[in-house]
mmCIF file of C-alpha atoms in Angstrom:
data_model
loop_
_atom_site.group_PDB
_atom_site.id
_atom_site.type_symbol
_atom_site.label_atom_id
_atom_site.label_comp_id
_atom_site.label_asym_id
_atom_site.label_seq_id
_atom_site.Cartn_x
_atom_site.Cartn_y
_atom_site.Cartn_z
ATOM 1 C CA UNK S 1 28.900 23.269 -17.076
ATOM 2 C CA UNK S 2 27.347 26.715 -17.071
ATOM 3 C CA UNK S 3 23.592 27.133 -16.718
ATOM 4 C CA UNK S 4 23.291 28.714 -20.181
ATOM 5 C CA UNK S 5 25.078 25.722 -21.727
ATOM 6 C CA UNK S 6 22.804 23.380 -19.823
ATOM 7 C CA UNK S 7 19.716 25.201 -21.103
ATOM 8 C CA UNK S 8 21.109 24.979 -24.624
ATOM 9 C CA UNK S 9 21.633 21.218 -24.338
ATOM 10 C CA UNK S 10 18.185 20.688 -22.799
ATOM 11 C CA UNK S 11 16.565 22.674 -25.609
ATOM 12 C CA UNK S 12 18.291 20.354 -28.105
ATOM 13 C CA UNK S 13 16.508 17.476 -26.389
ATOM 14 C CA UNK S 14 13.070 19.128 -26.609
ATOM 15 C CA UNK S 15 10.624 16.576 -27.951
ATOM 16 C CA UNK S 16 6.899 16.029 -27.516
ATOM 17 C CA UNK S 17 6.267 14.251 -24.231
ATOM 18 C CA UNK S 18 3.598 11.717 -23.411
ATOM 19 C CA UNK S 19 1.507 12.988 -20.495
ATOM 20 C CA UNK S 20 0.907 10.901 -17.395
ATOM 21 C CA UNK S 21 -1.952 8.431 -17.659
ATOM 22 C CA UNK S 22 -5.394 9.821 -16.835
ATOM 23 C CA UNK S 23 -7.124 8.611 -13.637
ATOM 24 C CA UNK S 24 -9.473 6.492 -15.801
ATOM 25 C CA UNK S 25 -6.534 4.705 -17.442
ATOM 26 C CA UNK S 26 -4.859 4.229 -14.078
ATOM 27 C CA UNK S 27 -8.054 2.737 -12.653
ATOM 28 C CA UNK S 28 -8.301 0.402 -15.659
ATOM 29 C CA UNK S 29 -4.674 -0.685 -15.204
ATOM 30 C CA UNK S 30 -5.338 -1.287 -11.527
ATOM 31 C CA UNK S 31 -8.457 -3.375 -12.203
ATOM 32 C CA UNK S 32 -6.480 -5.387 -14.752
ATOM 33 C CA UNK S 33 -3.703 -5.927 -12.211
ATOM 34 C CA UNK S 34 -6.222 -7.105 -9.577
ATOM 35 C CA UNK S 35 -7.703 -9.610 -12.060
ATOM 36 C CA UNK S 36 -4.194 -10.783 -13.054
ATOM 37 C CA UNK S 37 -3.213 -11.359 -9.416
ATOM 38 C CA UNK S 38 -6.437 -13.281 -8.735
ATOM 39 C CA UNK S 39 -5.844 -15.451 -11.823
ATOM 40 C CA UNK S 40 -2.228 -15.996 -10.792
ATOM 41 C CA UNK S 41 -3.437 -17.059 -7.333
ATOM 42 C CA UNK S 42 -5.964 -19.454 -8.878
ATOM 43 C CA UNK S 43 -3.272 -20.922 -11.132
ATOM 44 C CA UNK S 44 -0.646 -21.281 -8.389
ATOM 45 C CA UNK S 45 -2.841 -22.250 -5.456
ATOM 46 C CA UNK S 46 -6.063 -23.478 -7.015
ATOM 47 C CA UNK S 47 -9.553 -22.248 -6.156
ATOM 48 C CA UNK S 48 -11.223 -23.078 -2.853
ATOM 49 C CA UNK S 49 -13.725 -25.937 -3.279
ATOM 50 C CA UNK S 50 -16.616 -23.944 -1.789
ATOM 51 C CA UNK S 51 -16.027 -20.861 -3.958
ATOM 52 C CA UNK S 52 -19.435 -21.171 -5.656
ATOM 53 C CA UNK S 53 -21.211 -20.864 -2.317
ATOM 54 C CA UNK S 54 -18.882 -18.088 -1.133
ATOM 55 C CA UNK S 55 -19.639 -15.967 -4.181
ATOM 56 C CA UNK S 56 -23.253 -15.910 -3.010
ATOM 57 C CA UNK S 57 -22.263 -15.102 0.576
ATOM 58 C CA UNK S 58 -22.834 -11.423 1.381
ATOM 59 C CA UNK S 59 -19.983 -11.230 3.942
ATOM 60 C CA UNK S 60 -17.409 -12.737 1.586
ATOM 61 C CA UNK S 61 -18.406 -10.310 -1.138
ATOM 62 C CA UNK S 62 -18.455 -7.313 1.212
ATOM 63 C CA UNK S 63 -15.011 -8.036 2.629
ATOM 64 C CA UNK S 64 -13.477 -8.502 -0.807
ATOM 65 C CA UNK S 65 -15.211 -5.371 -2.087
ATOM 66 C CA UNK S 66 -13.840 -3.418 0.886
ATOM 67 C CA UNK S 67 -10.350 -4.745 0.143
ATOM 68 C CA UNK S 68 -10.668 -3.501 -3.422
ATOM 69 C CA UNK S 69 -12.020 -0.142 -2.272
ATOM 70 C CA UNK S 70 -9.065 0.279 0.103
ATOM 71 C CA UNK S 71 -6.833 -0.516 -2.838
ATOM 72 C CA UNK S 72 -8.668 2.086 -4.949
ATOM 73 C CA UNK S 73 -8.207 4.724 -2.230
ATOM 74 C CA UNK S 74 -4.474 3.946 -2.101
ATOM 75 C CA UNK S 75 -4.306 4.263 -5.901
ATOM 76 C CA UNK S 76 -6.025 7.668 -5.784
ATOM 77 C CA UNK S 77 -3.541 8.885 -3.163
ATOM 78 C CA UNK S 78 -0.659 7.520 -5.249
ATOM 79 C CA UNK S 79 -1.928 9.347 -8.335
ATOM 80 C CA UNK S 80 -1.798 12.612 -6.366
ATOM 81 C CA UNK S 81 1.584 11.860 -4.827
ATOM 82 C CA UNK S 82 3.126 11.313 -8.256
ATOM 83 C CA UNK S 83 2.464 14.872 -9.453
ATOM 84 C CA UNK S 84 4.330 17.874 -8.001
ATOM 85 C CA UNK S 85 2.157 20.607 -6.563
ATOM 86 C CA UNK S 86 -0.885 18.504 -5.708
ATOM 87 C CA UNK S 87 -1.726 18.668 -2.053
ATOM 88 C CA UNK S 88 -4.772 16.503 -1.564
ATOM 89 C CA UNK S 89 -2.915 13.257 -0.948
ATOM 90 C CA UNK S 90 -3.337 13.531 2.834
ATOM 91 C CA UNK S 91 -7.127 13.638 2.458
ATOM 92 C CA UNK S 92 -6.991 10.604 0.212
ATOM 93 C CA UNK S 93 -4.712 8.693 2.556
ATOM 94 C CA UNK S 94 -7.106 9.539 5.412
ATOM 95 C CA UNK S 95 -9.996 8.234 3.293
ATOM 96 C CA UNK S 96 -8.093 4.984 2.701
ATOM 97 C CA UNK S 97 -7.395 4.644 6.431
ATOM 98 C CA UNK S 98 -11.101 5.092 7.214
ATOM 99 C CA UNK S 99 -11.930 2.331 4.729
ATOM 100 C CA UNK S 100 -9.262 0.184 6.342
ATOM 101 C CA UNK S 101 -10.752 0.781 9.794
ATOM 102 C CA UNK S 102 -14.231 -0.174 8.485
ATOM 103 C CA UNK S 103 -12.742 -3.305 6.944
ATOM 104 C CA UNK S 104 -11.099 -4.330 10.219
ATOM 105 C CA UNK S 105 -14.377 -3.561 12.025
ATOM 106 C CA UNK S 106 -16.197 -5.882 9.620
ATOM 107 C CA UNK S 107 -13.796 -8.676 10.496
ATOM 108 C CA UNK S 108 -14.168 -8.050 14.220
ATOM 109 C CA UNK S 109 -17.971 -8.100 14.018
ATOM 110 C CA UNK S 110 -17.908 -11.654 12.730
ATOM 111 C CA UNK S 111 -18.135 -14.386 15.385
ATOM 112 C CA UNK S 112 -16.536 -16.583 16.493
ATOM 113 C CA UNK S 113 -13.207 -14.794 15.996
ATOM 114 C CA UNK S 114 -11.208 -17.858 16.720
ATOM 115 C CA UNK S 115 -12.247 -21.431 15.960
ATOM 116 C CA UNK S 116 -10.268 -22.927 18.844
ATOM 117 C CA UNK S 117 -7.573 -24.900 16.981
ATOM 118 C CA UNK S 118 -4.282 -25.156 18.845
ATOM 119 C CA UNK S 119 -1.921 -22.166 18.660
ATOM 120 C CA UNK S 120 0.763 -24.242 16.972
ATOM 121 C CA UNK S 121 -1.559 -25.203 14.149
ATOM 122 C CA UNK S 122 -2.960 -21.681 13.969
ATOM 123 C CA UNK S 123 0.547 -20.261 13.529
ATOM 124 C CA UNK S 124 1.773 -22.880 11.068
ATOM 125 C CA UNK S 125 -1.269 -22.596 8.799
ATOM 126 C CA UNK S 126 -1.147 -18.823 9.150
ATOM 127 C CA UNK S 127 2.516 -18.629 8.191
ATOM 128 C CA UNK S 128 1.753 -20.766 5.119
ATOM 129 C CA UNK S 129 -1.036 -18.368 4.068
ATOM 130 C CA UNK S 130 1.111 -15.287 4.756
ATOM 131 C CA UNK S 131 3.944 -16.645 2.611
ATOM 132 C CA UNK S 132 1.529 -17.174 -0.297
ATOM 133 C CA UNK S 133 -0.137 -13.809 0.156
ATOM 134 C CA UNK S 134 3.292 -12.170 0.076
ATOM 135 C CA UNK S 135 4.109 -14.068 -3.097
ATOM 136 C CA UNK S 136 0.877 -12.857 -4.731
ATOM 137 C CA UNK S 137 1.414 -9.300 -3.479
ATOM 138 C CA UNK S 138 5.001 -9.098 -4.748
ATOM 139 C CA UNK S 139 3.911 -8.815 -8.391
ATOM 140 C CA UNK S 140 1.582 -5.807 -7.997
ATOM 141 C CA UNK S 141 4.126 -4.217 -5.624
ATOM 142 C CA UNK S 142 6.843 -4.422 -8.279
ATOM 143 C CA UNK S 143 4.429 -3.218 -10.983
ATOM 144 C CA UNK S 144 3.281 -0.325 -8.783
ATOM 145 C CA UNK S 145 6.845 0.799 -8.067
ATOM 146 C CA UNK S 146 7.724 0.591 -11.741
ATOM 147 C CA UNK S 147 4.652 2.630 -12.750
ATOM 148 C CA UNK S 148 5.212 5.194 -10.024
ATOM 149 C CA UNK S 149 8.775 5.831 -11.186
ATOM 150 C CA UNK S 150 7.309 7.248 -14.364
ATOM 151 C CA UNK S 151 5.752 10.055 -12.320
ATOM 152 C CA UNK S 152 7.519 12.470 -10.004
ATOM 153 C CA UNK S 153 6.848 11.057 -6.535
ATOM 154 C CA UNK S 154 7.106 13.897 -4.035
ATOM 155 C CA UNK S 155 7.257 11.644 -0.970
ATOM 156 C CA UNK S 156 9.049 8.476 -2.099
ATOM 157 C CA UNK S 157 8.838 6.680 1.248
ATOM 158 C CA UNK S 158 5.099 7.394 1.640
ATOM 159 C CA UNK S 159 4.475 6.299 -1.946
ATOM 160 C CA UNK S 160 6.500 3.121 -1.436
ATOM 161 C CA UNK S 161 4.595 2.305 1.760
ATOM 162 C CA UNK S 162 1.237 2.866 0.068
ATOM 163 C CA UNK S 163 2.228 0.727 -2.902
ATOM 164 C CA UNK S 164 3.312 -2.071 -0.550
ATOM 165 C CA UNK S 165 0.130 -1.850 1.523
ATOM 166 C CA UNK S 166 -2.085 -1.772 -1.570
ATOM 167 C CA UNK S 167 -0.234 -4.732 -3.077
ATOM 168 C CA UNK S 168 -0.819 -6.595 0.200
ATOM 169 C CA UNK S 169 -4.562 -5.890 -0.204
ATOM 170 C CA UNK S 170 -4.469 -7.349 -3.698
ATOM 171 C CA UNK S 171 -2.652 -10.426 -2.399
ATOM 172 C CA UNK S 172 -5.233 -10.803 0.402
ATOM 173 C CA UNK S 173 -8.061 -10.513 -2.086
ATOM 174 C CA UNK S 174 -6.541 -13.209 -4.297
ATOM 175 C CA UNK S 175 -5.820 -15.414 -1.262
ATOM 176 C CA UNK S 176 -9.497 -15.253 -0.290
ATOM 177 C CA UNK S 177 -10.295 -17.137 -3.486
ATOM 178 C CA UNK S 178 -7.875 -19.935 -2.638
ATOM 179 C CA UNK S 179 -7.921 -20.421 1.139
ATOM 180 C CA UNK S 180 -11.077 -21.990 2.546
ATOM 181 C CA UNK S 181 -10.482 -20.954 6.157
ATOM 182 C CA UNK S 182 -13.059 -18.300 6.999
ATOM 183 C CA UNK S 183 -12.173 -17.743 10.635
ATOM 184 C CA UNK S 184 -12.054 -13.914 10.961
ATOM 185 C CA UNK S 185 -8.807 -13.797 12.976
ATOM 186 C CA UNK S 186 -7.041 -16.029 10.474
ATOM 187 C CA UNK S 187 -8.095 -13.926 7.490
ATOM 188 C CA UNK S 188 -7.471 -10.598 9.216
ATOM 189 C CA UNK S 189 -4.070 -11.457 10.693
ATOM 190 C CA UNK S 190 -2.492 -13.847 8.201
ATOM 191 C CA UNK S 191 -4.060 -12.811 4.904
ATOM 192 C CA UNK S 192 -4.287 -9.117 5.467
ATOM 193 C CA UNK S 193 -2.488 -7.369 8.324
ATOM 194 C CA UNK S 194 0.869 -9.186 8.390
ATOM 195 C CA UNK S 195 1.434 -9.390 4.602
ATOM 196 C CA UNK S 196 0.245 -5.812 4.026
ATOM 197 C CA UNK S 197 2.406 -4.490 6.871
ATOM 198 C CA UNK S 198 5.469 -6.410 5.626
ATOM 199 C CA UNK S 199 4.955 -5.229 2.061
ATOM 200 C CA UNK S 200 4.393 -1.660 3.286
ATOM 201 C CA UNK S 201 7.699 -1.728 5.223
ATOM 202 C CA UNK S 202 9.485 -3.156 2.184
ATOM 203 C CA UNK S 203 7.739 -0.512 0.085
ATOM 204 C CA UNK S 204 9.046 2.302 2.307
ATOM 205 C CA UNK S 205 12.559 0.938 1.905
ATOM 206 C CA UNK S 206 12.187 0.467 -1.851
ATOM 207 C CA UNK S 207 10.533 3.865 -2.234
ATOM 208 C CA UNK S 208 13.458 5.648 -0.560
ATOM 209 C CA UNK S 209 15.823 3.810 -2.851
ATOM 210 C CA UNK S 210 14.079 3.638 -6.226
ATOM 211 C CA UNK S 211 11.522 6.406 -6.306
ATOM 212 C CA UNK S 212 13.904 9.289 -5.751
ATOM 213 C CA UNK S 213 14.562 11.484 -8.767
ATOM 214 C CA UNK T 1 3.483 40.561 -10.584
ATOM 215 C CA UNK T 2 5.599 38.142 -8.624
ATOM 216 C CA UNK T 3 4.084 34.758 -7.942
ATOM 217 C CA UNK T 4 5.233 33.112 -4.749
ATOM 218 C CA UNK T 5 5.362 29.384 -3.970
ATOM 219 C CA UNK T 6 2.347 29.647 -1.693
ATOM 220 C CA UNK T 7 0.345 31.948 -3.902
ATOM 221 C CA UNK T 8 -3.308 30.968 -3.891
ATOM 222 C CA UNK T 9 -5.248 29.815 -6.964
ATOM 223 C CA UNK T 10 -7.035 33.182 -7.084
ATOM 224 C CA UNK T 11 -3.730 35.108 -7.261
ATOM 225 C CA UNK T 12 -2.374 32.785 -9.926
ATOM 226 C CA UNK T 13 -5.435 33.057 -12.122
ATOM 227 C CA UNK T 14 -4.681 36.755 -12.648
ATOM 228 C CA UNK T 15 -0.901 36.386 -12.770
ATOM 229 C CA UNK T 16 0.707 37.338 -16.089
ATOM 230 C CA UNK T 17 3.760 35.273 -15.150
ATOM 231 C CA UNK T 18 1.621 32.177 -14.586
ATOM 232 C CA UNK T 19 -0.105 32.623 -17.948
ATOM 233 C CA UNK T 20 3.181 33.175 -19.753
ATOM 234 C CA UNK T 21 4.970 30.196 -18.174
ATOM 235 C CA UNK T 22 1.972 27.942 -18.532
ATOM 236 C CA UNK T 23 1.754 28.775 -22.239
ATOM 237 C CA UNK T 24 5.446 28.078 -22.796
ATOM 238 C CA UNK T 25 5.204 24.820 -20.885
ATOM 239 C CA UNK T 26 2.267 23.616 -22.971
ATOM 240 C CA UNK T 27 4.210 24.395 -26.159
ATOM 241 C CA UNK T 28 7.374 22.815 -24.758
ATOM 242 C CA UNK T 29 5.448 19.636 -23.966
ATOM 243 C CA UNK T 30 4.558 19.504 -27.657
ATOM 244 C CA UNK T 31 8.246 19.767 -28.587
ATOM 245 C CA UNK T 32 8.573 23.505 -29.346
ATOM 246 C CA UNK T 33 12.265 24.296 -28.751
ATOM 247 C CA UNK T 34 11.962 28.087 -28.710
ATOM 248 C CA UNK T 35 9.145 28.075 -26.152
ATOM 249 C CA UNK T 36 11.194 25.611 -24.130
ATOM 250 C CA UNK T 37 14.242 27.883 -24.197
ATOM 251 C CA UNK T 38 12.158 30.867 -23.059
ATOM 252 C CA UNK T 39 10.629 28.755 -20.302
ATOM 253 C CA UNK T 40 13.972 27.425 -19.028
ATOM 254 C CA UNK T 41 15.571 30.875 -19.072
ATOM 255 C CA UNK T 42 12.742 32.336 -17.021
ATOM 256 C CA UNK T 43 12.702 29.329 -14.692
ATOM 257 C CA UNK T 44 16.444 29.605 -14.110
ATOM 258 C CA UNK T 45 15.868 33.150 -12.803
ATOM 259 C CA UNK T 46 13.022 32.055 -10.535
ATOM 260 C CA UNK T 47 14.969 29.023 -9.341
ATOM 261 C CA UNK T 48 18.061 31.140 -8.637
ATOM 262 C CA UNK T 49 16.069 33.533 -6.490
ATOM 263 C CA UNK T 50 14.408 30.667 -4.651
ATOM 264 C CA UNK T 51 17.643 28.737 -4.068
ATOM 265 C CA UNK T 52 19.561 31.807 -2.918
ATOM 266 C CA UNK T 53 16.821 32.494 -0.411
ATOM 267 C CA UNK T 54 16.443 28.897 0.808
ATOM 268 C CA UNK T 55 20.085 27.783 0.745
ATOM 269 C CA UNK T 56 22.287 30.833 0.294
ATOM 270 C CA UNK T 57 20.909 33.133 2.944
ATOM 271 C CA UNK T 58 19.568 30.511 5.312
ATOM 272 C CA UNK T 59 22.265 27.830 5.043
ATOM 273 C CA UNK T 60 25.284 29.776 3.869
ATOM 274 C CA UNK T 61 25.751 27.910 0.594
ATOM 275 C CA UNK T 62 28.165 29.683 -1.750
ATOM 276 C CA UNK T 63 27.161 31.052 -5.168
ATOM 277 C CA UNK T 64 28.647 28.129 -7.138
ATOM 278 C CA UNK T 65 26.818 25.506 -5.098
ATOM 279 C CA UNK T 66 23.572 27.487 -5.376
ATOM 280 C CA UNK T 67 24.016 27.470 -9.157
ATOM 281 C CA UNK T 68 24.475 23.674 -9.050
ATOM 282 C CA UNK T 69 21.102 23.367 -7.325
ATOM 283 C CA UNK T 70 19.535 25.678 -9.923
ATOM 284 C CA UNK T 71 20.842 23.311 -12.609
ATOM 285 C CA UNK T 72 19.456 20.314 -10.711
ATOM 286 C CA UNK T 73 16.060 22.026 -10.700
ATOM 287 C CA UNK T 74 16.213 22.658 -14.455
ATOM 288 C CA UNK T 75 17.175 19.025 -15.052
ATOM 289 C CA UNK T 76 14.272 17.900 -12.873
ATOM 290 C CA UNK T 77 11.881 20.145 -14.816
ATOM 291 C CA UNK T 78 13.249 18.597 -18.014
ATOM 292 C CA UNK T 79 12.973 15.014 -16.804
ATOM 293 C CA UNK T 80 9.532 15.362 -15.254
ATOM 294 C CA UNK T 81 7.852 17.849 -17.577
ATOM 295 C CA UNK T 82 5.377 15.198 -18.698
ATOM 296 C CA UNK T 83 3.856 15.201 -15.179
ATOM 297 C CA UNK T 84 2.534 18.751 -15.542
ATOM 298 C CA UNK T 85 -1.122 18.813 -16.476
ATOM 299 C CA UNK T 86 -1.720 21.828 -18.795
ATOM 300 C CA UNK T 87 -5.215 22.247 -17.283
ATOM 301 C CA UNK T 88 -3.642 23.052 -13.916
ATOM 302 C CA UNK T 89 -1.522 25.959 -12.693
ATOM 303 C CA UNK T 90 2.135 25.776 -13.620
ATOM 304 C CA UNK T 91 3.805 27.683 -10.767
ATOM 305 C CA UNK T 92 2.702 25.351 -7.930
ATOM 306 C CA UNK T 93 4.075 22.461 -10.011
ATOM 307 C CA UNK T 94 7.377 24.261 -10.611
ATOM 308 C CA UNK T 95 7.874 25.329 -7.000
ATOM 309 C CA UNK T 96 7.055 21.816 -5.780
ATOM 310 C CA UNK T 97 9.835 20.495 -8.051
ATOM 311 C CA UNK T 98 12.210 23.236 -6.850
ATOM 312 C CA UNK T 99 11.363 22.548 -3.209
ATOM 313 C CA UNK T 100 11.989 18.818 -3.703
ATOM 314 C CA UNK T 101 15.464 19.558 -5.073
ATOM 315 C CA UNK T 102 16.247 22.075 -2.341
ATOM 316 C CA UNK T 103 15.267 19.539 0.331
ATOM 317 C CA UNK T 104 17.485 16.999 -1.446
ATOM 318 C CA UNK T 105 20.391 19.428 -1.211
ATOM 319 C CA UNK T 106 19.730 20.073 2.478
ATOM 320 C CA UNK T 107 19.802 16.304 3.078
ATOM 321 C CA UNK T 108 23.028 16.006 1.097
ATOM 322 C CA UNK T 109 24.602 18.806 3.082
ATOM 323 C CA UNK T 110 23.711 17.218 6.379
ATOM 324 C CA UNK T 111 25.032 13.808 5.292
ATOM 325 C CA UNK T 112 28.262 15.445 4.092
ATOM 326 C CA UNK T 113 28.617 17.039 7.517
ATOM 327 C CA UNK T 114 28.114 13.636 9.113
ATOM 328 C CA UNK T 115 30.842 12.194 6.882
ATOM 329 C CA UNK T 116 33.222 14.908 8.015
ATOM 330 C CA UNK T 117 32.453 14.258 11.663
ATOM 331 C CA UNK T 118 33.073 10.544 11.034
ATOM 332 C CA UNK T 119 36.619 11.257 9.890
ATOM 333 C CA UNK T 120 37.029 13.539 12.914
ATOM 334 C CA UNK T 121 36.041 10.635 15.147
ATOM 335 C CA UNK T 122 38.674 8.450 13.521
ATOM 336 C CA UNK T 123 41.281 11.082 14.153
ATOM 337 C CA UNK T 124 40.306 11.340 17.776
ATOM 338 C CA UNK T 125 40.537 7.572 18.015
ATOM 339 C CA UNK T 126 44.242 7.941 17.188
ATOM 340 C CA UNK T 127 44.278 6.323 13.741
ATOM 341 C CA UNK T 128 44.815 9.242 11.371
ATOM 342 C CA UNK T 129 47.048 7.112 9.155
ATOM 343 C CA UNK T 130 44.060 4.917 8.330
ATOM 344 C CA UNK T 131 41.958 7.762 7.051
ATOM 345 C CA UNK T 132 43.643 8.038 3.657
ATOM 346 C CA UNK T 133 43.388 4.312 3.137
ATOM 347 C CA UNK T 134 39.756 4.275 4.114
ATOM 348 C CA UNK T 135 38.821 7.044 1.714
ATOM 349 C CA UNK T 136 38.864 4.565 -1.134
ATOM 350 C CA UNK T 137 36.837 4.826 -4.285
ATOM 351 C CA UNK T 138 33.892 2.842 -2.975
ATOM 352 C CA UNK T 139 33.508 4.937 0.129
ATOM 353 C CA UNK T 140 33.848 8.129 -1.786
ATOM 354 C CA UNK T 141 31.204 6.942 -4.191
ATOM 355 C CA UNK T 142 28.895 5.961 -1.346
ATOM 356 C CA UNK T 143 28.736 9.581 -0.278
ATOM 357 C CA UNK T 144 27.252 10.621 -3.622
ATOM 358 C CA UNK T 145 23.551 10.735 -4.419
ATOM 359 C CA UNK T 146 22.287 7.504 -5.989
ATOM 360 C CA UNK T 147 21.906 8.967 -9.492
ATOM 361 C CA UNK T 148 25.387 10.525 -9.615
ATOM 362 C CA UNK T 149 26.963 7.361 -8.221
ATOM 363 C CA UNK T 150 25.257 5.197 -10.829
ATOM 364 C CA UNK T 151 26.210 7.482 -13.708
ATOM 365 C CA UNK T 152 29.795 7.971 -12.543
ATOM 366 C CA UNK T 153 30.265 4.206 -12.216
ATOM 367 C CA UNK T 154 29.054 3.677 -15.763
ATOM 368 C CA UNK T 155 30.993 6.548 -17.350
ATOM 369 C CA UNK T 156 34.236 6.551 -15.406
ATOM 370 C CA UNK T 157 34.564 2.980 -14.102
ATOM 371 C CA UNK T 158 32.762 0.926 -16.761
ATOM 372 C CA UNK T 159 33.972 3.254 -19.542
ATOM 373 C CA UNK T 160 30.595 3.756 -21.258
ATOM 374 C CA UNK T 161 30.031 6.804 -23.432
ATOM 375 C CA UNK T 162 27.539 9.519 -22.490
ATOM 376 C CA UNK T 163 25.144 8.206 -25.165
ATOM 377 C CA UNK T 164 25.411 4.620 -23.927
ATOM 378 C CA UNK T 165 24.925 5.683 -20.323
ATOM 379 C CA UNK T 166 21.908 7.755 -21.315
ATOM 380 C CA UNK T 167 20.421 4.775 -23.160
ATOM 381 C CA UNK T 168 21.057 2.400 -20.293
ATOM 382 C CA UNK T 169 19.816 4.584 -17.444
ATOM 383 C CA UNK T 170 17.043 6.518 -19.161
ATOM 384 C CA UNK T 171 18.504 9.878 -18.092
ATOM 385 C CA UNK T 172 18.939 12.471 -20.833
ATOM 386 C CA UNK T 173 22.436 13.066 -22.254
ATOM 387 C CA UNK T 174 22.538 16.548 -20.727
ATOM 388 C CA UNK T 175 21.609 15.038 -17.383
ATOM 389 C CA UNK T 176 24.407 12.452 -17.681
ATOM 390 C CA UNK T 177 26.990 15.162 -18.516
ATOM 391 C CA UNK T 178 25.889 17.392 -15.650
ATOM 392 C CA UNK T 179 25.769 14.454 -13.225
ATOM 393 C CA UNK T 180 29.335 13.390 -14.089
ATOM 394 C CA UNK T 181 30.540 16.972 -13.729
ATOM 395 C CA UNK T 182 28.672 17.368 -10.441
ATOM 396 C CA UNK T 183 29.869 14.004 -9.069
ATOM 397 C CA UNK T 184 33.521 14.743 -9.852
ATOM 398 C CA UNK T 185 33.217 18.147 -8.257
ATOM 399 C CA UNK T 186 31.685 16.610 -5.124
ATOM 400 C CA UNK T 187 34.399 13.940 -4.952
ATOM 401 C CA UNK T 188 37.118 16.563 -5.319
ATOM 402 C CA UNK T 189 35.574 18.550 -2.513
ATOM 403 C CA UNK T 190 35.321 15.530 -0.247
ATOM 404 C CA UNK T 191 38.928 14.540 -0.929
ATOM 405 C CA UNK T 192 40.070 18.066 -0.137
ATOM 406 C CA UNK T 193 38.126 17.959 3.106
ATOM 407 C CA UNK T 194 39.680 14.620 4.004
ATOM 408 C CA UNK T 195 43.122 15.960 3.047
ATOM 409 C CA UNK T 196 42.658 19.007 5.285
ATOM 410 C CA UNK T 197 41.829 16.749 8.190
ATOM 411 C CA UNK T 198 44.858 14.577 7.530
ATOM 412 C CA UNK T 199 47.155 17.566 7.888
#
């Protein structure tokens, strides 16, 4: 096909297009997704018995707020990555990483890190929590990939990794409402780091495959 | 005034080309066919110059293959035109799309070279008679970009029409036609390469 013929056929397909969602709409969709994942977690896993007390606990609230802020930073970076010609995504990713570092610091400041249960029990309970966090994170990961395909992702692997990591944060947030173990190492490793890292790796793979255009 | 991919915001603000293209794009996003035609014609010139510089001169791609990349860029502009925000400059958006497609082509070229060296390895291993058998449909298809492979499977193997394929995949009908054409051309080229090595 010659280029002139191609132009002719593209002109025949000229129709009004719906612009990409504004940042405000994206933020609203994200907040809705976070609520949906938390509700799904509550429905599948139940709520922790001491949730009432936890909601008044400053540390619980701060950690969950930080998780949501990290998620927001990832969403901002994703919004930039989905539009050709925008270059500020590196700044936004760096901002997200700083939030992540603060979040990890908040976990490490809490004592005792480890409650002293046997390693076998620590691993088996941890693996159980990780499996559920992954399950909760899978839904926002799939939704994020699907939404991102509507844009024009300039760095599909980076976008996929960010989507996976952010979905892991959502899963960790929802898991915090169900799991009553507050030991910092348990929450950091099994609710947050391992599921987010696994989802990020899967996201990189999926991004290379499905976000190309 | 010629706007370059790395032109700064200050340069673009005073660029007649930027104003003209941006205006056409805004109208095209509202469905104006004539503005869209003017935009695509101008973009094909800019894309041609960019591709010739990036792939022709630097990588030795012939004129026909350069034109294929120009068409890929126009298809990408068509498919992703909703991502341009009319409040922002148009040229950085366009050159980012063009660059993405050029990088795609560079990747494709390097993977095609790897495929050729793979058949060379087989020959060295003393099994040239296996090469023809191994170049079966599936392997040939694997060498194609994901989009072309998917479309070719639907049109040529599953027997769907262009309209049906467009409906199922979400790609425009023009995109489906060009992808089939491009995929067949790539397959022909690969088979010729394999044939040359057989001889």
